[in-house]
Coordinates of C-alpha atoms in Angstrom, one line a residue:
M8 CA 81.4 -138.8 -233.6
K9 CA 84.8 -140.3 -232.8
A10 CA 85.0 -143.5 -230.7
L11 CA 87.6 -146.0 -229.6
V12 CA 86.5 -149.4 -230.8
I13 CA 87.9 -152.8 -229.9
H14 CA 87.5 -155.3 -232.8
G15 CA 89.4 -158.2 -231.3
K16 CA 92.6 -159.1 -229.5
Q17 CA 95.0 -156.1 -229.6
D18 CA 92.9 -154.4 -232.3
L19 CA 91.8 -151.0 -231.0
R20 CA 90.9 -148.3 -233.5
E21 CA 89.8 -144.7 -233.4
Q22 CA 86.9 -144.5 -235.9
E23 CA 83.8 -142.7 -236.8
W24 CA 80.6 -143.9 -235.1
A25 CA 77.0 -142.7 -235.5
T26 CA 76.3 -139.9 -233.0
P27 CA 73.4 -141.2 -230.8
E28 CA 70.2 -139.3 -230.4
P29 CA 68.5 -139.2 -227.0
Q30 CA 64.9 -140.4 -226.8
D31 CA 62.4 -139.7 -224.0
G32 CA 63.9 -140.4 -220.7
Q33 CA 67.4 -140.3 -222.0
V34 CA 70.3 -137.8 -221.8
R35 CA 73.3 -137.3 -224.2
V36 CA 76.6 -136.6 -222.5
R37 CA 79.8 -135.4 -224.0
I38 CA 82.5 -137.6 -222.4
A39 CA 85.6 -135.9 -220.9
W40 CA 87.5 -138.7 -219.2
G41 CA 87.4 -142.5 -219.4
G42 CA 89.3 -144.7 -216.9
I43 CA 90.8 -148.0 -218.1
C44 CA 89.4 -150.9 -216.0
G45 CA 90.6 -154.5 -215.7
S46 CA 87.8 -155.7 -217.9
D47 CA 88.8 -153.2 -220.6
L48 CA 92.3 -154.5 -220.4
H49 CA 91.1 -158.1 -220.9
Y50 CA 88.9 -157.1 -223.9
Y51 CA 91.8 -155.4 -225.6
H52 CA 94.7 -157.6 -224.7
E53 CA 92.9 -160.9 -224.9
G54 CA 89.8 -160.2 -227.0
A55 CA 87.7 -161.5 -224.1
N56 CA 86.9 -160.9 -220.5
G57 CA 86.5 -164.4 -219.1
A58 CA 83.7 -166.1 -220.9
F59 CA 82.6 -162.8 -222.6
V60 CA 84.2 -162.7 -226.0
V61 CA 84.3 -159.6 -228.3
R62 CA 82.2 -160.9 -231.2
E63 CA 81.4 -157.5 -232.7
P64 CA 82.9 -154.0 -232.5
L65 CA 82.9 -152.9 -228.9
I66 CA 83.4 -149.4 -227.4
P67 CA 84.9 -150.0 -224.0
G68 CA 84.6 -147.8 -220.9
H69 CA 82.4 -147.5 -217.9
E70 CA 84.6 -145.3 -215.6
L71 CA 83.4 -142.0 -217.1
S72 CA 82.7 -138.3 -216.5
G73 CA 81.5 -135.6 -218.8
T74 CA 79.0 -132.8 -219.3
V75 CA 75.4 -132.8 -220.5
D76 CA 75.1 -132.2 -224.2
L77 CA 71.4 -132.6 -224.7
D78 CA 68.5 -133.5 -222.3
P79 CA 65.2 -133.5 -224.2
S80 CA 63.3 -133.0 -221.0
G81 CA 65.1 -129.8 -220.3
E82 CA 65.8 -130.9 -216.7
L83 CA 69.6 -130.9 -217.1
A84 CA 71.2 -127.8 -218.7
P85 CA 73.9 -128.2 -221.3
G86 CA 77.3 -128.2 -219.6
T87 CA 76.1 -129.8 -216.4
P88 CA 79.0 -131.9 -215.1
V89 CA 78.0 -135.5 -214.5
T90 CA 79.2 -139.1 -213.9
F91 CA 77.3 -142.3 -214.2
H92 CA 76.0 -145.5 -212.6
P93 CA 76.9 -147.7 -215.5
A94 CA 74.4 -150.6 -214.8
T95 CA 71.1 -151.3 -216.4
F96 CA 69.3 -153.6 -213.9
G97 CA 67.7 -156.9 -215.0
E98 CA 64.8 -158.8 -213.7
C99 CA 64.0 -158.7 -210.0
Q100 CA 64.1 -162.0 -208.1
P101 CA 62.4 -162.9 -204.8
G102 CA 64.8 -162.1 -201.9
L103 CA 66.8 -159.7 -204.1
E104 CA 64.5 -156.7 -204.1
E105 CA 67.1 -154.4 -202.4
L106 CA 70.0 -155.8 -204.4
P107 CA 69.4 -154.8 -208.1
H108 CA 73.0 -155.3 -209.0
L109 CA 72.5 -159.0 -208.5
W110 CA 69.3 -159.3 -210.7
P111 CA 69.9 -161.5 -213.7
K112 CA 69.8 -160.3 -217.3
G113 CA 71.2 -156.9 -216.4
A114 CA 73.8 -155.0 -218.6
Y115 CA 76.8 -152.8 -218.0
L116 CA 78.4 -150.1 -220.1
G117 CA 81.3 -151.4 -222.2
S118 CA 80.5 -155.1 -221.9
A119 CA 80.5 -158.1 -224.3
S120 CA 78.3 -160.0 -221.8
T121 CA 75.2 -159.1 -223.9
T122 CA 74.4 -159.6 -227.6
P123 CA 74.4 -157.1 -229.1
H124 CA 77.2 -155.8 -226.9
T125 CA 76.4 -153.0 -224.5
Q126 CA 78.6 -150.1 -225.8
G127 CA 80.7 -148.1 -223.4
G128 CA 81.7 -144.5 -223.2
M129 CA 85.1 -144.1 -224.7
S130 CA 83.6 -141.9 -227.3
E131 CA 82.7 -138.3 -227.9
Y132 CA 79.1 -138.8 -226.8
L133 CA 77.1 -141.3 -224.8
V134 CA 73.4 -141.6 -224.5
V135 CA 72.0 -143.1 -221.2
T136 CA 68.8 -143.2 -219.3
R137 CA 68.2 -140.3 -216.9
G138 CA 68.4 -142.7 -213.9
M139 CA 72.1 -143.5 -214.7
I140 CA 73.1 -139.9 -214.5
R141 CA 74.7 -138.4 -211.3
V142 CA 75.2 -134.7 -211.2
L143 CA 78.5 -133.7 -209.7
P144 CA 78.6 -131.4 -206.6
E145 CA 80.4 -128.1 -207.0
G146 CA 84.1 -128.4 -206.7
L147 CA 84.4 -132.0 -207.9
S148 CA 86.5 -132.0 -211.0
L149 CA 85.6 -134.1 -214.0
K150 CA 89.0 -135.8 -213.8
R151 CA 88.6 -137.0 -210.2
A152 CA 84.9 -137.8 -210.9
A153 CA 86.1 -140.5 -213.4
L154 CA 87.1 -142.5 -210.3
T155 CA 83.5 -142.8 -209.2
E156 CA 82.8 -146.2 -210.5
P157 CA 85.9 -148.0 -209.3
L158 CA 85.6 -146.2 -205.9
A159 CA 82.0 -147.5 -205.7
V160 CA 83.4 -151.0 -206.2
A161 CA 85.8 -150.4 -203.3
L162 CA 83.1 -149.0 -201.0
H163 CA 80.8 -151.9 -201.8
G164 CA 83.5 -154.3 -200.7
I165 CA 83.9 -152.4 -197.5
N166 CA 80.1 -152.5 -196.9
V167 CA 79.9 -156.2 -197.7
A168 CA 82.7 -156.7 -195.1
G169 CA 80.5 -154.9 -192.5
G170 CA 82.5 -151.7 -192.4
V171 CA 86.0 -151.0 -191.3
E172 CA 85.7 -148.3 -188.6
G173 CA 88.1 -149.0 -185.8
K174 CA 89.3 -152.2 -187.4
R175 CA 92.7 -153.6 -188.5
V176 CA 92.4 -153.9 -192.2
L177 CA 94.5 -155.8 -194.7
V178 CA 94.2 -154.8 -198.4
C179 CA 95.5 -157.5 -200.6
G180 CA 96.7 -156.1 -203.9
S181 CA 97.6 -152.4 -204.6
G182 CA 96.5 -152.0 -208.2
P183 CA 93.9 -149.2 -208.9
I184 CA 91.1 -151.0 -207.1
G185 CA 93.3 -151.9 -204.2
L186 CA 94.6 -148.3 -203.9
L187 CA 91.0 -146.9 -203.9
T188 CA 90.0 -149.5 -201.4
A189 CA 92.9 -148.6 -199.1
A190 CA 92.1 -144.9 -199.4
A191 CA 88.4 -145.5 -198.7
A192 CA 89.2 -147.6 -195.7
L193 CA 91.4 -144.8 -194.3
A194 CA 88.6 -142.3 -195.0
K195 CA 86.0 -144.5 -193.3
G196 CA 87.9 -144.7 -190.0
A197 CA 89.9 -147.9 -190.1
R198 CA 92.3 -148.1 -187.1
E199 CA 95.1 -149.5 -189.2
V200 CA 95.5 -150.2 -192.9
T201 CA 98.1 -152.5 -194.4
A202 CA 98.5 -152.9 -198.2
T203 CA 100.2 -155.8 -200.0
D204 CA 101.5 -156.3 -203.5
V205 CA 104.2 -158.2 -205.4
F206 CA 105.6 -155.0 -206.9
E207 CA 107.3 -152.0 -205.2
G208 CA 105.6 -149.4 -207.5
P209 CA 102.0 -150.1 -206.2
L210 CA 103.3 -150.2 -202.6
E211 CA 104.9 -146.8 -203.1
R212 CA 101.6 -145.4 -204.3
A213 CA 99.8 -147.0 -201.3
R214 CA 102.2 -145.3 -198.9
G215 CA 101.5 -142.0 -200.7
L216 CA 97.8 -142.5 -199.8
G217 CA 98.8 -142.8 -196.1
V218 CA 98.5 -146.5 -195.3
H219 CA 100.1 -147.5 -192.1
H220 CA 102.1 -150.4 -193.4
T221 CA 103.0 -152.1 -196.7
I222 CA 104.1 -155.7 -197.3
R223 CA 105.9 -156.8 -200.5
I224 CA 104.7 -160.4 -201.1
G225 CA 107.6 -162.7 -201.9
E226 CA 109.8 -160.9 -199.4
Q227 CA 107.5 -160.5 -196.4
T228 CA 104.3 -162.2 -195.2
P229 CA 101.5 -160.6 -193.2
D230 CA 101.4 -161.7 -189.6
A231 CA 99.0 -164.5 -188.8
E232 CA 95.7 -163.5 -187.2
A233 CA 96.7 -159.8 -187.2
Y234 CA 93.7 -158.4 -189.0
D235 CA 90.0 -158.1 -188.4
V236 CA 89.1 -157.7 -192.1
A237 CA 90.9 -158.5 -195.3
L238 CA 89.8 -156.7 -198.5
E239 CA 91.1 -159.0 -201.3
C240 CA 91.6 -157.0 -204.5
S241 CA 93.8 -159.1 -206.7
G242 CA 91.7 -162.1 -207.5
V243 CA 94.7 -164.4 -207.1
P244 CA 94.2 -167.7 -205.2
A245 CA 97.5 -167.4 -203.4
S246 CA 96.5 -163.9 -202.2
I247 CA 93.2 -165.3 -200.8
D248 CA 95.2 -167.9 -199.0
T249 CA 97.4 -165.1 -197.5
A250 CA 94.2 -163.4 -196.3
I251 CA 92.9 -166.6 -194.7
R252 CA 96.1 -166.9 -192.7
A253 CA 96.2 -163.2 -191.9
V254 CA 92.7 -162.5 -190.5
R255 CA 91.9 -163.4 -186.9
R256 CA 89.5 -166.2 -186.0
A257 CA 86.0 -165.3 -186.9
G258 CA 87.4 -162.6 -189.2
I259 CA 86.0 -161.5 -192.5
I260 CA 87.4 -161.5 -196.0
A261 CA 85.6 -159.5 -198.7
Q262 CA 86.5 -160.8 -202.1
I263 CA 86.5 -157.7 -204.3
G264 CA 89.0 -158.9 -206.9
M265 CA 87.3 -160.8 -209.8
M266 CA 88.4 -164.4 -210.5
G267 CA 88.3 -166.5 -213.6
A268 CA 85.6 -169.1 -214.2
G269 CA 86.2 -172.6 -213.1
P270 CA 87.7 -174.3 -210.0
Q271 CA 90.1 -172.3 -207.9
P272 CA 92.8 -173.9 -205.6
L273 CA 92.3 -172.5 -202.1
E274 CA 93.4 -173.6 -198.6
L275 CA 89.9 -173.9 -197.1
A276 CA 90.7 -176.0 -194.1
M277 CA 92.1 -173.0 -192.2
L278 CA 89.1 -170.9 -193.3
I279 CA 86.8 -173.6 -191.8
S280 CA 88.7 -174.1 -188.5
K281 CA 89.0 -170.3 -187.9
E282 CA 85.3 -169.8 -188.9
I283 CA 86.4 -167.1 -191.3
Q284 CA 83.6 -165.6 -193.5
L285 CA 84.6 -165.3 -197.1
R286 CA 82.1 -162.9 -198.7
G287 CA 81.7 -162.3 -202.5
C288 CA 81.5 -158.8 -203.8
F289 CA 80.0 -158.0 -207.3
R290 CA 80.2 -154.4 -208.6
F291 CA 78.1 -152.2 -206.4
N292 CA 74.6 -151.1 -205.6
Q293 CA 74.1 -147.5 -204.6
E294 CA 77.6 -146.9 -203.4
V295 CA 78.1 -144.7 -206.4
D296 CA 76.5 -141.8 -204.5
E297 CA 78.7 -142.4 -201.5
A298 CA 81.7 -142.4 -203.8
I299 CA 80.8 -139.0 -205.3
E300 CA 80.5 -137.5 -201.8
L301 CA 83.8 -139.0 -200.7
L302 CA 85.6 -137.8 -203.9
A303 CA 84.2 -134.3 -203.4
R304 CA 85.7 -133.9 -199.9
D305 CA 89.0 -135.9 -200.1
D306 CA 91.6 -134.9 -202.6
R307 CA 93.9 -137.8 -201.7
F308 CA 92.1 -139.8 -204.4
D309 CA 93.9 -137.7 -207.1
Q310 CA 97.1 -139.7 -206.2
V311 CA 95.5 -142.9 -207.6
I312 CA 95.6 -141.3 -211.1
T313 CA 99.1 -141.8 -212.5
H314 CA 98.6 -141.2 -216.2
E315 CA 96.4 -139.0 -218.4
V316 CA 96.6 -140.0 -222.1
P317 CA 94.9 -138.4 -225.1
A318 CA 92.5 -140.5 -227.1
D319 CA 94.8 -140.6 -230.2
R320 CA 97.3 -142.5 -228.0
A321 CA 94.8 -145.0 -226.6
V322 CA 96.9 -148.0 -227.6
D323 CA 99.7 -146.6 -225.4
A324 CA 97.3 -146.0 -222.6
F325 CA 96.2 -149.7 -222.7
A326 CA 99.8 -150.8 -222.7
T327 CA 100.6 -148.5 -219.7
A328 CA 97.6 -149.7 -217.8
K329 CA 98.7 -153.3 -218.1
D330 CA 102.1 -152.5 -216.4
A331 CA 101.3 -152.7 -212.7
Q332 CA 104.7 -151.5 -211.7
V333 CA 104.4 -148.1 -213.3
S334 CA 100.7 -147.3 -213.4
G335 CA 97.8 -146.8 -211.0
K336 CA 94.7 -145.5 -212.7
V337 CA 95.1 -144.6 -216.3
L338 CA 92.7 -142.0 -217.7
V339 CA 92.0 -141.4 -221.3
S340 CA 91.2 -137.8 -222.4
L341 CA 88.4 -138.2 -224.9
W342 CA 89.1 -135.5 -227.5
P343 CA 89.5 -131.8 -227.0
Q344 CA 87.0 -130.2 -224.8
Q345 CA 86.6 -128.5 -221.4
Q346 CA 87.8 -131.3 -219.0
G347 CA 88.3 -129.5 -215.8
T348 CA 91.2 -130.0 -213.5

């Protein structure tokens, strides 16, 4: 089969790869669409995602959709449209029984955090365990379904924050995760949603989703204590400081954006004096199912997709995805097949 393979910093190749054969309890899927995530960008542009270095050929991709190619059990017919929960959970720990995404020694599609690396799905075929498969409801296109994983990340952040219904919400950062977070907050009944970014392009896309206000950081500043909840999606310390100033006393900040390892400079005195709760968010648990339901009934999420690039132009796709001014979510079309609309 064909696959997109990262060999190191800015070394992405289309090459032949052994077609995987499903074993008992596994399903082979022909991949239609693969979204480019922030971790994929780090692996390609830097050869590493934080501490996780590409030490062997790595197929990226965990934002995926496709159709069943072969299910040895016969449960899923060929052609069944599906997406994935991309995690393999690790070892359960006391107190974490209901939080498998936090169990240590887990794995994630398209990740160099394990040795050997856990291969992703930017390839013609992918074999996964049956429990990772999610069958799509009728009417949900494969293209929109490729947003399932990042939307689940957004929904997990909202859930960690305690929900947004009836609340004044600040979304810090309007990249793909920020856009999905803003759209999800609107869909889940937020009273008011304000989106921030340093670039005008992302803010224009946020307005297209229907947010109530946008703020261009560097030219404007969110009003102090004007929000009940901040959903921080950029992972930039200065943006977290903005959220600390912007949320009300006893407000909540859900830290959705990933940050680099090591110490981070944050203005914590105000967080303490206002009794703000800063809550970490890591991937998601079962929000993948909620994401599928939301995508099936709300076509506004299509607007988050700004580029669809064929696999033979994957290097261009990764360059475009790095340009926050021009791109929201960039999808790669993984070789000719029935992709849906």
